Coordinates of N, CA and C in Angstrom, one line a residue:
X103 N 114.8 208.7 115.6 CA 113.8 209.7 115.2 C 113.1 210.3 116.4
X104 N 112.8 211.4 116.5 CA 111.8 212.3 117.9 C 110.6 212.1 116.9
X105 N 110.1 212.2 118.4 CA 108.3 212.8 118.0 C 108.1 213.8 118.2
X106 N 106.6 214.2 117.4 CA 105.5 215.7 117.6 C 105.7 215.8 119.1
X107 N 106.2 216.9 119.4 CA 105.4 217.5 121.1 C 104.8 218.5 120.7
X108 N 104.0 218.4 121.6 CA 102.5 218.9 122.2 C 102.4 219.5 123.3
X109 N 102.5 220.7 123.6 CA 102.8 221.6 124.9 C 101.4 222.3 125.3
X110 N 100.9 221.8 126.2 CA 99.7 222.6 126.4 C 99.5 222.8 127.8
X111 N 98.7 224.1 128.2 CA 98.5 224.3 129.8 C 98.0 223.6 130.2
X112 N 98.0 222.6 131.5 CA 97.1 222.0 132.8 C 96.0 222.6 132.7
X113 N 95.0 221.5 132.1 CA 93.5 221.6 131.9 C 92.9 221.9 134.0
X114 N 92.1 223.0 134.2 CA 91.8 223.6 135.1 C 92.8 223.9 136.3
X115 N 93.7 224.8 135.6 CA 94.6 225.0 136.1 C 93.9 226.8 136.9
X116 N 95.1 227.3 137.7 CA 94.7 228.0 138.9 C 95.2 229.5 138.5
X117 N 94.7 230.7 139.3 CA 95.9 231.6 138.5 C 95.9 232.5 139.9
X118 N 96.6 232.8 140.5 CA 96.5 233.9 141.3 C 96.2 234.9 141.7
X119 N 95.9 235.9 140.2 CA 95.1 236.9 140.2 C 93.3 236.4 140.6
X120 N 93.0 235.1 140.4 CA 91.8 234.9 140.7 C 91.6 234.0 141.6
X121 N 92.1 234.0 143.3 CA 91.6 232.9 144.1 C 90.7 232.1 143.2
X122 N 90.5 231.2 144.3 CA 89.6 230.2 144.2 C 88.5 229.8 142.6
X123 N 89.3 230.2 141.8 CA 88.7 229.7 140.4 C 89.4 229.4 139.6
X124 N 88.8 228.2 138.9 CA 90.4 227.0 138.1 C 89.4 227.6 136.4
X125 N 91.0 227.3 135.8 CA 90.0 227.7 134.2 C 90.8 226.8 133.2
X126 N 90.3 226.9 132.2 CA 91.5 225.8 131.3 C 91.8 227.0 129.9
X127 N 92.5 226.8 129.5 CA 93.4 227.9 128.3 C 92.1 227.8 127.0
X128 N 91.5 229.1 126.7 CA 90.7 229.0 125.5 C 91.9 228.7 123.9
X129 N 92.7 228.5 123.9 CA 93.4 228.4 122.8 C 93.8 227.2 122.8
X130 N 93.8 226.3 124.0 CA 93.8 224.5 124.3 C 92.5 224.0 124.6
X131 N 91.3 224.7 123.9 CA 91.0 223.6 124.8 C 89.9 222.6 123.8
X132 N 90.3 223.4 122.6 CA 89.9 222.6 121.4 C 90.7 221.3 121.0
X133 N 92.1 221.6 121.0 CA 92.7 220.7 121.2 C 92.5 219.6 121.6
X134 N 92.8 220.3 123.3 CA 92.3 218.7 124.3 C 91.0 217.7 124.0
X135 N 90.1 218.9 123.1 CA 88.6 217.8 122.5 C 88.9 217.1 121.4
X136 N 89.8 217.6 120.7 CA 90.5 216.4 119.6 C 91.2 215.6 120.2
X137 N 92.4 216.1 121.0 CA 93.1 214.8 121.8 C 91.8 213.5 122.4
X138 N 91.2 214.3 123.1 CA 89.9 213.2 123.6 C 89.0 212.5 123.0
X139 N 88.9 213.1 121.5 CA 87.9 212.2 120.6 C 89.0 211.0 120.5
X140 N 90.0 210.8 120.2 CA 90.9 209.4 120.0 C 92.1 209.7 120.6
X141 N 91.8 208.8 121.8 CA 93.1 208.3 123.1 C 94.0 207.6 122.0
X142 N 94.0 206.9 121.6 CA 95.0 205.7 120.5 C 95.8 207.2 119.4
X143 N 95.0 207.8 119.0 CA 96.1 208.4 118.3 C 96.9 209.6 119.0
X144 N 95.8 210.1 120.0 CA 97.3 210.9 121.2 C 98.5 210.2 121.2
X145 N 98.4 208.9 121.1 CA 100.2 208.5 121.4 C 101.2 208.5 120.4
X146 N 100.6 208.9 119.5 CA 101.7 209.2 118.2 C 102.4 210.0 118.6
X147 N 102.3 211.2 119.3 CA 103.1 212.5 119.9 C 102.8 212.5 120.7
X148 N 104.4 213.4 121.7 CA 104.3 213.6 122.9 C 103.8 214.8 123.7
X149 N 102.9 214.4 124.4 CA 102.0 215.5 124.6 C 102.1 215.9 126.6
X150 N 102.6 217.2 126.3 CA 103.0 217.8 127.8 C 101.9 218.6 128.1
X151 N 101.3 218.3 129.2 CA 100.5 219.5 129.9 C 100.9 220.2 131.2
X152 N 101.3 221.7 131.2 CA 102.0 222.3 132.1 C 101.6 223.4 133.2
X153 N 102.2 223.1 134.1 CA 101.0 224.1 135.0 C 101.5 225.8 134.3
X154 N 100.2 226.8 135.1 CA 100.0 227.9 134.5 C 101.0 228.6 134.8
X155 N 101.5 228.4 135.9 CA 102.8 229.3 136.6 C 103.9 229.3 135.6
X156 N 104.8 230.6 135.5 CA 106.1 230.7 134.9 C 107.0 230.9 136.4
X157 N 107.9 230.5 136.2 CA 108.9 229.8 134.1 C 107.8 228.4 134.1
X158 N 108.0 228.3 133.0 CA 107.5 226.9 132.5 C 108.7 225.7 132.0
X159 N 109.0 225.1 133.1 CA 110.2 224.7 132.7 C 110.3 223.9 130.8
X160 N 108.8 222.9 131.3 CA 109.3 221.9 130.2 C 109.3 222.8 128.6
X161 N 108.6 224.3 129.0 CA 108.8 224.7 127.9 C 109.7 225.3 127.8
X162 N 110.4 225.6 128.4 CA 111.9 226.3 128.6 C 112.8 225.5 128.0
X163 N 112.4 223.9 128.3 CA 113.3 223.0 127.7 C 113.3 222.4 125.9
X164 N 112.1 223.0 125.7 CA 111.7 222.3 124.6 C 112.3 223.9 123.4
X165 N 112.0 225.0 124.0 CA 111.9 225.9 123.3 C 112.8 227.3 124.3
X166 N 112.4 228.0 124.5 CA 113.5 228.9 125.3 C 112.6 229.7 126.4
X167 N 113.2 230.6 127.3 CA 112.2 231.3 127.8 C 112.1 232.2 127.9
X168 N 111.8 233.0 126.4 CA 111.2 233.9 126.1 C 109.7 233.2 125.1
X169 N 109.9 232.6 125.0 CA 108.6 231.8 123.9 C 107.7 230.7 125.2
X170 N 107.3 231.0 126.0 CA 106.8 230.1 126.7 C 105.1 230.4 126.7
X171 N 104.4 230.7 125.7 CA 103.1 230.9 125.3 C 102.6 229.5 125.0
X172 N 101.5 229.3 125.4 CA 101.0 228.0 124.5 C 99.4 227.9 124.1
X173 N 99.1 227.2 123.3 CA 99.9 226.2 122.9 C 100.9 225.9 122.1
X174 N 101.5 225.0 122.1 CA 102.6 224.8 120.8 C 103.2 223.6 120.7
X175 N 103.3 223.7 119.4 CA 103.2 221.8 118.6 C 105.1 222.1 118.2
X176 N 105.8 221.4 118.5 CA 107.3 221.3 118.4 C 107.4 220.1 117.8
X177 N 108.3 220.1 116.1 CA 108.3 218.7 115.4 C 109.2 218.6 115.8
X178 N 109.1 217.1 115.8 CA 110.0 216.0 115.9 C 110.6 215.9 114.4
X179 N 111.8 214.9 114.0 CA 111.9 214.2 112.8 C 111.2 212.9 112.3
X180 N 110.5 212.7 112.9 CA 109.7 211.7 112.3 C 109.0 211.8 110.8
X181 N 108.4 213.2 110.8 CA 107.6 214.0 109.3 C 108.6 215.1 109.2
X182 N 108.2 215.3 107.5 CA 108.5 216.1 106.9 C 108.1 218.0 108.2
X183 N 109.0 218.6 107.6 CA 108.3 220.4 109.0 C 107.8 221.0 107.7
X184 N 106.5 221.6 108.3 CA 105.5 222.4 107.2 C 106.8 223.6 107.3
X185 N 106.3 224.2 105.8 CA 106.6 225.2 105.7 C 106.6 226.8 106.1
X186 N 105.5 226.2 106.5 CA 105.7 228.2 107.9 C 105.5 227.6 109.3
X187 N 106.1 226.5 109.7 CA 107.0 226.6 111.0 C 107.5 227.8 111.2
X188 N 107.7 228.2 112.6 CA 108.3 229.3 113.2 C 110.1 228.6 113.3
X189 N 110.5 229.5 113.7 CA 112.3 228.7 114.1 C 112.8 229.4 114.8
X190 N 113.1 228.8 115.6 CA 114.3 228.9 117.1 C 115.4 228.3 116.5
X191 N 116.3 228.4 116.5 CA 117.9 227.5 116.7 C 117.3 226.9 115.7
X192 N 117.6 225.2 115.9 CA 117.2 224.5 115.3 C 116.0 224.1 115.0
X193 N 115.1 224.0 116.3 CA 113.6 223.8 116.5 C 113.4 224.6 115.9
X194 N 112.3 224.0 115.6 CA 110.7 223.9 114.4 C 109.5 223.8 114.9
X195 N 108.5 225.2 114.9 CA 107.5 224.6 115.8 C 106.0 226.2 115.4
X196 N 105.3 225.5 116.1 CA 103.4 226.1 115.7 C 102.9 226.7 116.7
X197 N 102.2 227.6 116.6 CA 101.9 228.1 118.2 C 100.4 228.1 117.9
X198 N 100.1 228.4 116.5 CA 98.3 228.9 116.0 C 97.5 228.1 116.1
X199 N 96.7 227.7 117.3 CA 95.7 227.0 117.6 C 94.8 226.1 116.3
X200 N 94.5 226.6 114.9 CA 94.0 226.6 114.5 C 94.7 225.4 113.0
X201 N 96.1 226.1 113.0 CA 97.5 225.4 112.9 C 97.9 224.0 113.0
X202 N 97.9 224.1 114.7 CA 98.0 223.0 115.2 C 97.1 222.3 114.9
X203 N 95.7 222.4 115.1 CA 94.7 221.2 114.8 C 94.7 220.6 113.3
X204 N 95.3 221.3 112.4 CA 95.2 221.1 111.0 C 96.3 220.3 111.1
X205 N 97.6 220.2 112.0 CA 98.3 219.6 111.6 C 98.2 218.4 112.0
X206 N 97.6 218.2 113.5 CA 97.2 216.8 114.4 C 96.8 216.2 113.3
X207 N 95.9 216.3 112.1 CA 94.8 215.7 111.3 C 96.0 215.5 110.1
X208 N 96.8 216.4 109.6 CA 97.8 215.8 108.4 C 98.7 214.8 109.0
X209 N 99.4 215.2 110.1 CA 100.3 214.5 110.5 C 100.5 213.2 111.2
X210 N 98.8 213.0 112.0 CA 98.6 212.1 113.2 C 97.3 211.6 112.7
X211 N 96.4 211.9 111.9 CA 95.4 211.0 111.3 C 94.2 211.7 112.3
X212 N 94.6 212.6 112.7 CA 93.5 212.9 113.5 C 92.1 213.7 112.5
X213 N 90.8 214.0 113.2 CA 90.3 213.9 111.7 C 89.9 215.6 111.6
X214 N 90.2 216.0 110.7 CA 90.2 217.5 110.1 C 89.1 218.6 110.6
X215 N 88.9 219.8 110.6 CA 88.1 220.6 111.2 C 87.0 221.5 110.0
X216 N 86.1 220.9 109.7 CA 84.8 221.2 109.0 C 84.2 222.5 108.7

């Protein structure tokens, strides 16, 4: 069986266009405060954080590289794949911030957004 991945940008990561100022992705960074409320349930899935620069390999590897936006939740077979998963090839996978957190909470016990 695979696990959930979890693809998100390098928290204060750099960009070029903007010397000297690091930022982190407004579409991760709610995430990362769920991943942070419970370290023990982050390990249920595998969770990649990637620098800002393209190509992005690990996302290249997981998904292709024309889809290398993130965030994005890529299922494993472990669980059942929701029904409006996107689809590549075979992969199965979430890009909607909003999405994803609903799914961390169905799928990983994480706890739901109020």
């Amino acid at each position: 069986m695979s696990r959930d991945l979890l693809l998100l940008l390098q928290p204060g990561f750099l960009d070029p266009a903007y010397p000297g100022e690091r930022f982190v992705c407004p579409h991760g960074v709610s995430i990362e405060g769920l991943l942070a409320s419970d370290p023990v349930r982050s390990t249920r899935l595998d969770i990649k954080r990637v620098p800002f620069a393209r190509p992005r390999t690990e996302v290249i590897a997981a998904l292709d590289d024309q889809h290398q936006g993130l965030p994005a939740l890529v299922f494993g077979s472990e669980y059942p794949t929701p029904d409006d998963a996107l689809k590549l090839g075979s992969t199965r996978y979430v890009t909607d911030p909003e999405r994803i957190l609903a799914l961390l909470a169905e799928r990983h016990g994480f706890p739901k957004l109020h």
